[in-house]
Amino acid sequence: MSNIIWSISRIGAWLECPLKAKYKYIDKLYVEMPSEALEKGKKLHDYYDKFYDFYEEDIYDAEEKAINYLGIDEEFQKKYMMHALNFREFVILNDVIPHKRESKYYATDIDGDKWIGIIDRVDKIDDEFVKIIDYKTSEGSLNEVSKNKRIMKADGSLFIETSNYLPQLLLYAKIYELAEKEKVKEVGILFTSNQKELSSKEITQEEIDKNWEEMVEKKRQAKEAMKGPYEPKLGKYCFWCEYKDKCPLKVGFK
Ligand code: SF4
């Protein structure tokens, strides 16, 4: 058994492009990315979490107290004000104190490998079931978890695509169930840039378990990819690749 802790992003990296994954996980070439998106995501997640420390005292002061506590500067506040406003509306509409706030959960699969799920929030539905919630700071209308997309293929036939985030949420549900011995009946996403209402979906134990089996299978493929050869593999993700300057394909996305 290795000491690797598996997550959907680690598996995705190995299956998308073994060379990129090698740079990141074997060579550990951490690139100093001037990534505004990462910084935005981290600060806003901290804010959403901290908001609840003050919310119970006074909702109207909670925003200012959380901002002061985290030391969020004025420029950031102005730029991402909509996220905070949408979040406050969401909190008012869903007058529920989270059962659990941002935490890491761990589980072990049938192969003895360890997994991690970083879950933003868990709400109680009733004495038996909980709902898992993920906050996203990207724009989200096309990826709402409750909506299916109708997509037309080149031959004119239609197929239905579920939210890109559903496998991630189903994986969180399984890890949470294994770690906390509580049952998950619903998952939801809140895209704070442009939404005030949670996009949620009921899920079944069968869906959770089937997704888990698929993830474990993908992890096995990722373990195979880890053995090499570490070939570059072109894809749309090349656009965001931190290592494109090193990539022998010189794909030219800058
Ligand atoms: S640019 Fe694309 S092909 Fe090259 S390392 Fe990055 S992900 Fe792989």
PDB file of C-alpha atoms and ligand atoms in Angstrom:
ATOM      1  CA  MET A   1       0.000   0.000   0.000  1.00  0.00           C
ATOM      2  CA  SER A   2       1.408   3.423  -0.931  1.00  0.00           C
ATOM      3  CA  ASN A   3       1.142   6.611   1.096  1.00  0.00           C
ATOM      4  CA  ILE A   4      -0.615   8.467  -1.725  1.00  0.00           C
ATOM      5  CA  ILE A   5      -3.903  10.069  -0.777  1.00  0.00           C
ATOM      6  CA  TRP A   6      -6.284   9.949  -3.725  1.00  0.00           C
ATOM      7  CA  SER A   7      -8.663  12.641  -4.820  1.00  0.00           C
ATOM      8  CA  ILE A   8     -10.641  13.317  -7.968  1.00  0.00           C
ATOM      9  CA  SER A   9      -8.132  15.981  -9.043  1.00  0.00           C
ATOM     10  CA  ARG A  10      -5.127  13.666  -8.612  1.00  0.00           C
ATOM     11  CA  ILE A  11      -6.822  10.955 -10.655  1.00  0.00           C
ATOM     12  CA  GLY A  12      -7.868  13.503 -13.275  1.00  0.00           C
ATOM     13  CA  ALA A  13      -4.289  14.765 -13.599  1.00  0.00           C
ATOM     14  CA  TRP A  14      -2.906  11.274 -14.278  1.00  0.00           C
ATOM     15  CA  LEU A  15      -5.606  10.340 -16.735  1.00  0.00           C
ATOM     16  CA  GLU A  16      -5.568  13.675 -18.565  1.00  0.00           C
ATOM     17  CA  CYS A  17      -1.838  14.002 -19.148  1.00  0.00           C
ATOM     18  CA  PRO A  18       0.748  11.679 -17.559  1.00  0.00           C
ATOM     19  CA  LEU A  19       3.526  14.173 -18.265  1.00  0.00           C
ATOM     20  CA  LYS A  20       1.770  16.960 -16.391  1.00  0.00           C
ATOM     21  CA  ALA A  21       1.051  14.612 -13.493  1.00  0.00           C
ATOM     22  CA  LYS A  22       4.691  13.505 -13.408  1.00  0.00           C
ATOM     23  CA  TYR A  23       5.871  17.131 -13.224  1.00  0.00           C
ATOM     24  CA  LYS A  24       3.468  17.746 -10.386  1.00  0.00           C
ATOM     25  CA  TYR A  25       3.439  14.586  -8.294  1.00  0.00           C
ATOM     26  CA  ILE A  26       6.773  12.861  -8.978  1.00  0.00           C
ATOM     27  CA  ASP A  27       9.157  15.722  -9.802  1.00  0.00           C
ATOM     28  CA  LYS A  28       7.188  17.982  -7.444  1.00  0.00           C
ATOM     29  CA  LEU A  29       7.789  20.979  -9.673  1.00  0.00           C
ATOM     30  CA  TYR A  30       5.496  23.385  -7.932  1.00  0.00           C
ATOM     31  CA  VAL A  31       5.086  26.382 -10.149  1.00  0.00           C
ATOM     32  CA  GLU A  32       4.513  29.761  -8.625  1.00  0.00           C
ATOM     33  CA  MET A  33       1.307  30.509 -10.462  1.00  0.00           C
ATOM     34  CA  PRO A  34       0.031  34.044 -10.297  1.00  0.00           C
ATOM     35  CA  SER A  35      -3.390  32.466 -10.210  1.00  0.00           C
ATOM     36  CA  GLU A  36      -6.037  34.972  -9.319  1.00  0.00           C
ATOM     37  CA  ALA A  37      -8.678  32.254  -9.525  1.00  0.00           C
ATOM     38  CA  LEU A  38      -6.939  30.202  -6.827  1.00  0.00           C
ATOM     39  CA  GLU A  39      -6.529  33.156  -4.504  1.00  0.00           C
ATOM     40  CA  LYS A  40     -10.126  34.211  -5.081  1.00  0.00           C
ATOM     41  CA  GLY A  41     -11.381  30.686  -4.367  1.00  0.00           C
ATOM     42  CA  LYS A  42      -9.378  30.356  -1.161  1.00  0.00           C
ATOM     43  CA  LYS A  43     -10.343  33.750   0.270  1.00  0.00           C
ATOM     44  CA  LEU A  44     -14.013  33.399  -0.580  1.00  0.00           C
ATOM     45  CA  HIS A  45     -14.214  29.902   0.887  1.00  0.00           C
ATOM     46  CA  ASP A  46     -12.595  31.205   4.092  1.00  0.00           C
ATOM     47  CA  TYR A  47     -15.174  33.991   4.131  1.00  0.00           C
ATOM     48  CA  TYR A  48     -18.174  31.658   3.635  1.00  0.00           C
ATOM     49  CA  ASP A  49     -16.920  29.488   6.464  1.00  0.00           C
ATOM     50  CA  LYS A  50     -16.133  32.341   8.845  1.00  0.00           C
ATOM     51  CA  PHE A  51     -19.458  34.071   8.138  1.00  0.00           C
ATOM     52  CA  TYR A  52     -21.206  31.435  10.256  1.00  0.00           C
ATOM     53  CA  ASP A  53     -19.080  32.235  13.305  1.00  0.00           C
ATOM     54  CA  PHE A  54     -20.768  35.624  13.447  1.00  0.00           C
ATOM     55  CA  TYR A  55     -24.103  34.848  11.794  1.00  0.00           C
ATOM     56  CA  GLU A  56     -25.722  33.482  14.918  1.00  0.00           C
ATOM     57  CA  GLU A  57     -24.881  36.665  16.841  1.00  0.00           C
ATOM     58  CA  ASP A  58     -26.175  39.105  14.209  1.00  0.00           C
ATOM     59  CA  ILE A  59     -26.546  38.467  10.501  1.00  0.00           C
ATOM     60  CA  TYR A  60     -26.170  42.138   9.573  1.00  0.00           C
ATOM     61  CA  ASP A  61     -22.811  42.399  11.321  1.00  0.00           C
ATOM     62  CA  ALA A  62     -21.605  38.994  10.211  1.00  0.00           C
ATOM     63  CA  GLU A  63     -20.288  40.225   6.875  1.00  0.00           C
ATOM     64  CA  GLU A  64     -18.156  42.998   8.310  1.00  0.00           C
ATOM     65  CA  LYS A  65     -16.899  40.894  11.206  1.00  0.00           C
ATOM     66  CA  ALA A  66     -15.881  38.035   8.917  1.00  0.00           C
ATOM     67  CA  ILE A  67     -14.100  40.457   6.542  1.00  0.00           C
ATOM     68  CA  ASN A  68     -12.242  42.094   9.424  1.00  0.00           C
ATOM     69  CA  TYR A  69     -11.359  38.788  10.993  1.00  0.00           C
ATOM     70  CA  LEU A  70      -9.859  37.508   7.729  1.00  0.00           C
ATOM     71  CA  GLY A  71      -8.199  40.834   6.880  1.00  0.00           C
ATOM     72  CA  ILE A  72      -9.705  40.973   3.383  1.00  0.00           C
ATOM     73  CA  ASP A  73      -8.550  44.171   1.676  1.00  0.00           C
ATOM     74  CA  GLU A  74     -10.793  46.744   0.048  1.00  0.00           C
ATOM     75  CA  GLU A  75      -9.714  46.016  -3.489  1.00  0.00           C
ATOM     76  CA  PHE A  76     -10.668  42.360  -3.105  1.00  0.00           C
ATOM     77  CA  GLN A  77     -13.956  43.318  -1.483  1.00  0.00           C
ATOM     78  CA  LYS A  78     -14.887  45.623  -4.364  1.00  0.00           C
ATOM     79  CA  LYS A  79     -13.931  43.130  -7.013  1.00  0.00           C
ATOM     80  CA  TYR A  80     -15.812  40.188  -5.553  1.00  0.00           C
ATOM     81  CA  MET A  81     -18.641  41.996  -3.811  1.00  0.00           C
ATOM     82  CA  MET A  82     -21.286  40.068  -5.794  1.00  0.00           C
ATOM     83  CA  HIS A  83     -20.120  36.804  -4.291  1.00  0.00           C
ATOM     84  CA  ALA A  84     -20.619  38.125  -0.768  1.00  0.00           C
ATOM     85  CA  LEU A  85     -24.041  39.595  -1.604  1.00  0.00           C
ATOM     86  CA  ASN A  86     -25.216  36.372  -3.225  1.00  0.00           C
ATOM     87  CA  PHE A  87     -23.921  34.380  -0.300  1.00  0.00           C
ATOM     88  CA  ARG A  88     -25.751  36.527   2.216  1.00  0.00           C
ATOM     89  CA  GLU A  89     -29.010  36.094   0.248  1.00  0.00           C
ATOM     90  CA  PHE A  90     -28.415  32.374   0.180  1.00  0.00           C
ATOM     91  CA  VAL A  91     -27.880  32.306   3.955  1.00  0.00           C
ATOM     92  CA  ILE A  92     -31.103  34.247   4.532  1.00  0.00           C
ATOM     93  CA  LEU A  93     -33.080  32.016   2.139  1.00  0.00           C
ATOM     94  CA  ASN A  94     -31.661  28.865   3.758  1.00  0.00           C
ATOM     95  CA  ASP A  95     -31.942  29.735   7.376  1.00  0.00           C
ATOM     96  CA  VAL A  96     -30.073  26.627   8.467  1.00  0.00           C
ATOM     97  CA  ILE A  97     -26.991  26.406  10.625  1.00  0.00           C
ATOM     98  CA  PRO A  98     -24.593  23.956   8.969  1.00  0.00           C
ATOM     99  CA  HIS A  99     -24.289  20.574  10.637  1.00  0.00           C
ATOM    100  CA  LYS A 100     -20.584  20.594   9.694  1.00  0.00           C
ATOM    101  CA  ARG A 101     -18.418  23.241   8.047  1.00  0.00           C
ATOM    102  CA  GLU A 102     -15.360  22.981   5.804  1.00  0.00           C
ATOM    103  CA  SER A 103     -13.453  19.845   6.801  1.00  0.00           C
ATOM    104  CA  LYS A 104     -11.289  17.094   5.418  1.00  0.00           C
ATOM    105  CA  TYR A 105     -12.661  13.558   5.469  1.00  0.00           C
ATOM    106  CA  TYR A 106     -10.727  10.363   4.782  1.00  0.00           C
ATOM    107  CA  ALA A 107     -11.745   6.894   3.635  1.00  0.00           C
ATOM    108  CA  THR A 108     -10.058   3.694   2.504  1.00  0.00           C
ATOM    109  CA  ASP A 109     -11.119   1.740  -0.594  1.00  0.00           C
ATOM    110  CA  ILE A 110     -11.228  -1.991  -1.267  1.00  0.00           C
ATOM    111  CA  ASP A 111      -7.595  -1.950  -2.482  1.00  0.00           C
ATOM    112  CA  GLY A 112      -6.446  -0.410   0.806  1.00  0.00           C
ATOM    113  CA  ASP A 113      -5.824   3.020  -0.777  1.00  0.00           C
ATOM    114  CA  LYS A 114      -6.659   6.191   1.108  1.00  0.00           C
ATOM    115  CA  TRP A 115      -8.917   8.959  -0.242  1.00  0.00           C
ATOM    116  CA  ILE A 116      -9.563  12.519   0.814  1.00  0.00           C
ATOM    117  CA  GLY A 117     -12.632  14.698   0.363  1.00  0.00           C
ATOM    118  CA  ILE A 118     -12.563  18.366   1.349  1.00  0.00           C
ATOM    119  CA  ILE A 119     -16.212  19.154   1.905  1.00  0.00           C
ATOM    120  CA  ASP A 120     -17.346  22.764   2.282  1.00  0.00           C
ATOM    121  CA  ARG A 121     -20.467  22.071   4.258  1.00  0.00           C
ATOM    122  CA  VAL A 122     -22.861  19.386   5.456  1.00  0.00           C
ATOM    123  CA  ASP A 123     -26.477  20.156   6.447  1.00  0.00           C
ATOM    124  CA  LYS A 124     -28.854  17.867   8.314  1.00  0.00           C
ATOM    125  CA  ILE A 125     -31.966  16.869   6.382  1.00  0.00           C
ATOM    126  CA  ASP A 126     -33.452  14.883   9.272  1.00  0.00           C
ATOM    127  CA  ASP A 127     -32.234  12.516  11.988  1.00  0.00           C
ATOM    128  CA  GLU A 128     -31.170   9.990   9.394  1.00  0.00           C
ATOM    129  CA  PHE A 129     -29.866  11.865   6.358  1.00  0.00           C
ATOM    130  CA  VAL A 130     -27.572  14.758   5.432  1.00  0.00           C
ATOM    131  CA  LYS A 131     -26.954  16.995   2.423  1.00  0.00           C
ATOM    132  CA  ILE A 132     -23.466  17.763   1.107  1.00  0.00           C
ATOM    133  CA  ILE A 133     -22.860  21.263  -0.245  1.00  0.00           C
ATOM    134  CA  ASP A 134     -20.016  22.577  -2.360  1.00  0.00           C
ATOM    135  CA  TYR A 135     -19.384  26.292  -2.884  1.00  0.00           C
ATOM    136  CA  LYS A 136     -18.036  27.192  -6.320  1.00  0.00           C
ATOM    137  CA  THR A 137     -16.581  30.574  -7.141  1.00  0.00           C
ATOM    138  CA  SER A 138     -16.715  30.067 -10.909  1.00  0.00           C
ATOM    139  CA  GLU A 139     -19.756  30.892 -13.060  1.00  0.00           C
ATOM    140  CA  GLY A 140     -22.134  28.032 -12.943  1.00  0.00           C
ATOM    141  CA  SER A 141     -25.317  28.128 -14.941  1.00  0.00           C
ATOM    142  CA  LEU A 142     -24.305  25.316 -17.284  1.00  0.00           C
ATOM    143  CA  ASN A 143     -23.149  23.095 -14.489  1.00  0.00           C
ATOM    144  CA  GLU A 144     -25.964  23.245 -11.995  1.00  0.00           C
ATOM    145  CA  VAL A 145     -26.192  19.851 -10.411  1.00  0.00           C
ATOM    146  CA  SER A 146     -29.981  19.741 -10.654  1.00  0.00           C
ATOM    147  CA  LYS A 147     -30.126  20.375 -14.396  1.00  0.00           C
ATOM    148  CA  ASN A 148     -29.394  18.018 -17.224  1.00  0.00           C
ATOM    149  CA  LYS A 149     -27.995  19.410 -20.450  1.00  0.00           C
ATOM    150  CA  ARG A 150     -29.455  18.264 -23.765  1.00  0.00           C
ATOM    151  CA  ILE A 151     -26.595  17.962 -26.199  1.00  0.00           C
ATOM    152  CA  MET A 152     -26.885  17.341 -29.925  1.00  0.00           C
ATOM    153  CA  LYS A 153     -24.228  15.131 -31.441  1.00  0.00           C
ATOM    154  CA  ALA A 154     -22.810  15.516 -34.949  1.00  0.00           C
ATOM    155  CA  ASP A 155     -25.210  12.876 -36.301  1.00  0.00           C
ATOM    156  CA  GLY A 156     -28.167  14.866 -35.010  1.00  0.00           C
ATOM    157  CA  SER A 157     -29.022  12.559 -32.108  1.00  0.00           C
ATOM    158  CA  LEU A 158     -29.549  13.950 -28.656  1.00  0.00           C
ATOM    159  CA  PHE A 159     -28.032  12.822 -25.427  1.00  0.00           C
ATOM    160  CA  ILE A 160     -28.415  14.033 -21.889  1.00  0.00           C
ATOM    161  CA  GLU A 161     -25.386  15.115 -19.936  1.00  0.00           C
ATOM    162  CA  THR A 162     -25.537  15.546 -16.189  1.00  0.00           C
ATOM    163  CA  SER A 163     -23.558  18.183 -14.337  1.00  0.00           C
ATOM    164  CA  ASN A 164     -19.775  17.864 -14.603  1.00  0.00           C
ATOM    165  CA  TYR A 165     -19.688  18.146 -10.828  1.00  0.00           C
ATOM    166  CA  LEU A 166     -21.954  15.214 -10.022  1.00  0.00           C
ATOM    167  CA  PRO A 167     -19.144  12.573  -9.916  1.00  0.00           C
ATOM    168  CA  GLN A 168     -17.199  14.790  -7.505  1.00  0.00           C
ATOM    169  CA  LEU A 169     -20.223  15.268  -5.248  1.00  0.00           C
ATOM    170  CA  LEU A 170     -21.093  11.561  -5.318  1.00  0.00           C
ATOM    171  CA  LEU A 171     -17.483  10.818  -4.380  1.00  0.00           C
ATOM    172  CA  TYR A 172     -17.685  13.259  -1.458  1.00  0.00           C
ATOM    173  CA  ALA A 173     -20.895  11.521  -0.394  1.00  0.00           C
ATOM    174  CA  LYS A 174     -19.173   8.124  -0.278  1.00  0.00           C
ATOM    175  CA  ILE A 175     -16.096   9.394   1.549  1.00  0.00           C
ATOM    176  CA  TYR A 176     -18.310  11.208   4.037  1.00  0.00           C
ATOM    177  CA  GLU A 177     -20.467   8.133   4.629  1.00  0.00           C
ATOM    178  CA  LEU A 178     -17.421   5.967   5.242  1.00  0.00           C
ATOM    179  CA  ALA A 179     -15.750   8.533   7.489  1.00  0.00           C
ATOM    180  CA  GLU A 180     -18.715   9.740   9.525  1.00  0.00           C
ATOM    181  CA  LYS A 181     -21.182   6.828   9.385  1.00  0.00           C
ATOM    182  CA  GLU A 182     -23.975   9.165   8.314  1.00  0.00           C
ATOM    183  CA  LYS A 183     -26.095   8.698   5.206  1.00  0.00           C
ATOM    184  CA  VAL A 184     -26.162  11.257   2.379  1.00  0.00           C
ATOM    185  CA  LYS A 185     -29.426  11.767   0.508  1.00  0.00           C
ATOM    186  CA  GLU A 186     -28.794  15.039  -1.321  1.00  0.00           C
ATOM    187  CA  VAL A 187     -25.931  17.017  -2.886  1.00  0.00           C
ATOM    188  CA  GLY A 188     -25.869  20.662  -3.858  1.00  0.00           C
ATOM    189  CA  ILE A 189     -23.713  23.345  -5.424  1.00  0.00           C
ATOM    190  CA  LEU A 190     -23.862  27.075  -4.899  1.00  0.00           C
ATOM    191  CA  PHE A 191     -22.165  29.140  -7.603  1.00  0.00           C
ATOM    192  CA  THR A 192     -21.664  32.330  -5.665  1.00  0.00           C
ATOM    193  CA  SER A 193     -20.740  34.499  -8.645  1.00  0.00           C
ATOM    194  CA  ASN A 194     -24.239  34.445 -10.085  1.00  0.00           C
ATOM    195  CA  GLN A 195     -26.570  32.403  -7.875  1.00  0.00           C
ATOM    196  CA  LYS A 196     -28.398  32.837  -4.594  1.00  0.00           C
ATOM    197  CA  GLU A 197     -30.154  29.507  -4.579  1.00  0.00           C
ATOM    198  CA  LEU A 198     -28.632  26.142  -4.098  1.00  0.00           C
ATOM    199  CA  SER A 199     -28.730  23.834  -7.084  1.00  0.00           C
ATOM    200  CA  SER A 200     -29.424  20.525  -5.400  1.00  0.00           C
ATOM    201  CA  LYS A 201     -30.261  16.994  -6.345  1.00  0.00           C
ATOM    202  CA  GLU A 202     -31.462  13.920  -4.489  1.00  0.00           C
ATOM    203  CA  ILE A 203     -29.135  10.973  -4.830  1.00  0.00           C
ATOM    204  CA  THR A 204     -29.541   7.277  -4.103  1.00  0.00           C
ATOM    205  CA  GLN A 205     -27.212   4.871  -2.336  1.00  0.00           C
ATOM    206  CA  GLU A 206     -26.994   2.966  -5.621  1.00  0.00           C
ATOM    207  CA  GLU A 207     -25.665   6.071  -7.435  1.00  0.00           C
ATOM    208  CA  ILE A 208     -23.151   6.734  -4.660  1.00  0.00           C
ATOM    209  CA  ASP A 209     -21.852   3.158  -4.705  1.00  0.00           C
ATOM    210  CA  LYS A 210     -21.722   2.924  -8.516  1.00  0.00           C
ATOM    211  CA  ASN A 211     -19.769   6.178  -8.724  1.00  0.00           C
ATOM    212  CA  TRP A 212     -17.378   4.916  -6.016  1.00  0.00           C
ATOM    213  CA  GLU A 213     -16.716   1.729  -8.017  1.00  0.00           C
ATOM    214  CA  GLU A 214     -16.019   3.830 -11.119  1.00  0.00           C
ATOM    215  CA  MET A 215     -13.673   6.109  -9.181  1.00  0.00           C
ATOM    216  CA  VAL A 216     -11.766   3.157  -7.737  1.00  0.00           C
ATOM    217  CA  GLU A 217     -11.408   1.773 -11.257  1.00  0.00           C
ATOM    218  CA  LYS A 218     -10.123   5.137 -12.529  1.00  0.00           C
ATOM    219  CA  LYS A 219      -7.682   5.231  -9.630  1.00  0.00           C
ATOM    220  CA  ARG A 220      -6.342   1.841 -10.779  1.00  0.00           C
ATOM    221  CA  GLN A 221      -5.834   3.310 -14.265  1.00  0.00           C
ATOM    222  CA  ALA A 222      -4.089   6.293 -12.717  1.00  0.00           C
ATOM    223  CA  LYS A 223      -1.786   3.929 -10.819  1.00  0.00           C
ATOM    224  CA  GLU A 224      -0.901   2.274 -14.117  1.00  0.00           C
ATOM    225  CA  ALA A 225      -0.182   5.686 -15.667  1.00  0.00           C
ATOM    226  CA  MET A 226       2.131   6.417 -12.742  1.00  0.00           C
ATOM    227  CA  LYS A 227       4.449   3.660 -13.926  1.00  0.00           C
ATOM    228  CA  GLY A 228       5.199   5.619 -17.114  1.00  0.00           C
ATOM    229  CA  PRO A 229       6.009   6.331 -19.894  1.00  0.00           C
ATOM    230  CA  TYR A 230       5.030   9.907 -19.153  1.00  0.00           C
ATOM    231  CA  GLU A 231       3.781  10.985 -22.550  1.00  0.00           C
ATOM    232  CA  PRO A 232       2.257  14.432 -23.056  1.00  0.00           C
ATOM    233  CA  LYS A 233      -1.400  14.208 -24.007  1.00  0.00           C
ATOM    234  CA  LEU A 234      -3.058  17.166 -25.685  1.00  0.00           C
ATOM    235  CA  GLY A 235      -6.442  18.313 -24.500  1.00  0.00           C
ATOM    236  CA  LYS A 236      -8.478  21.392 -23.645  1.00  0.00           C
ATOM    237  CA  TYR A 237      -6.862  21.349 -20.182  1.00  0.00           C
ATOM    238  CA  CYS A 238      -3.541  22.340 -21.867  1.00  0.00           C
ATOM    239  CA  PHE A 239      -4.838  25.890 -21.799  1.00  0.00           C
ATOM    240  CA  TRP A 240      -4.609  25.951 -17.986  1.00  0.00           C
ATOM    241  CA  CYS A 241      -1.529  23.727 -17.651  1.00  0.00           C
ATOM    242  CA  GLU A 242       1.092  25.136 -15.267  1.00  0.00           C
ATOM    243  CA  TYR A 243       3.861  23.329 -17.139  1.00  0.00           C
ATOM    244  CA  LYS A 244       3.203  24.361 -20.733  1.00  0.00           C
ATOM    245  CA  ASP A 245       6.544  26.174 -20.899  1.00  0.00           C
ATOM    246  CA  LYS A 246       8.295  22.881 -20.194  1.00  0.00           C
ATOM    247  CA  CYS A 247       6.059  20.761 -22.400  1.00  0.00           C
ATOM    248  CA  PRO A 248       7.875  19.202 -25.401  1.00  0.00           C
ATOM    249  CA  LEU A 249       4.773  19.640 -27.525  1.00  0.00           C
ATOM    250  CA  LYS A 250       5.130  23.426 -27.262  1.00  0.00           C
ATOM    251  CA  VAL A 251       1.415  23.752 -27.722  1.00  0.00           C
ATOM    252  CA  GLY A 252       1.644  27.486 -27.531  1.00  0.00           C
ATOM    253  CA  PHE A 253      -1.198  28.237 -25.150  1.00  0.00           C
ATOM    254  CA  LYS A 254       0.060  31.140 -23.124  1.00  0.00           C
TER     255      LYS A 254
HETATM  256  S1  SF4 B   1       0.623  21.471 -22.066  1.00  0.00           S
HETATM  257 FE1  SF4 B   1      -0.848  19.788 -22.263  1.00  0.00          FE
HETATM  258  S2  SF4 B   1       0.332  18.104 -23.134  1.00  0.00           S
HETATM  259 FE2  SF4 B   1       1.801  19.569 -22.305  1.00  0.00          FE
HETATM  260  S3  SF4 B   1       2.230  18.888 -20.219  1.00  0.00           S
HETATM  261 FE3  SF4 B   1       0.579  20.380 -20.108  1.00  0.00          FE
HETATM  262  S4  SF4 B   1      -1.299  19.179 -20.176  1.00  0.00           S
HETATM  263 FE4  SF4 B   1       0.349  17.864 -20.907  1.00  0.00          FE
END
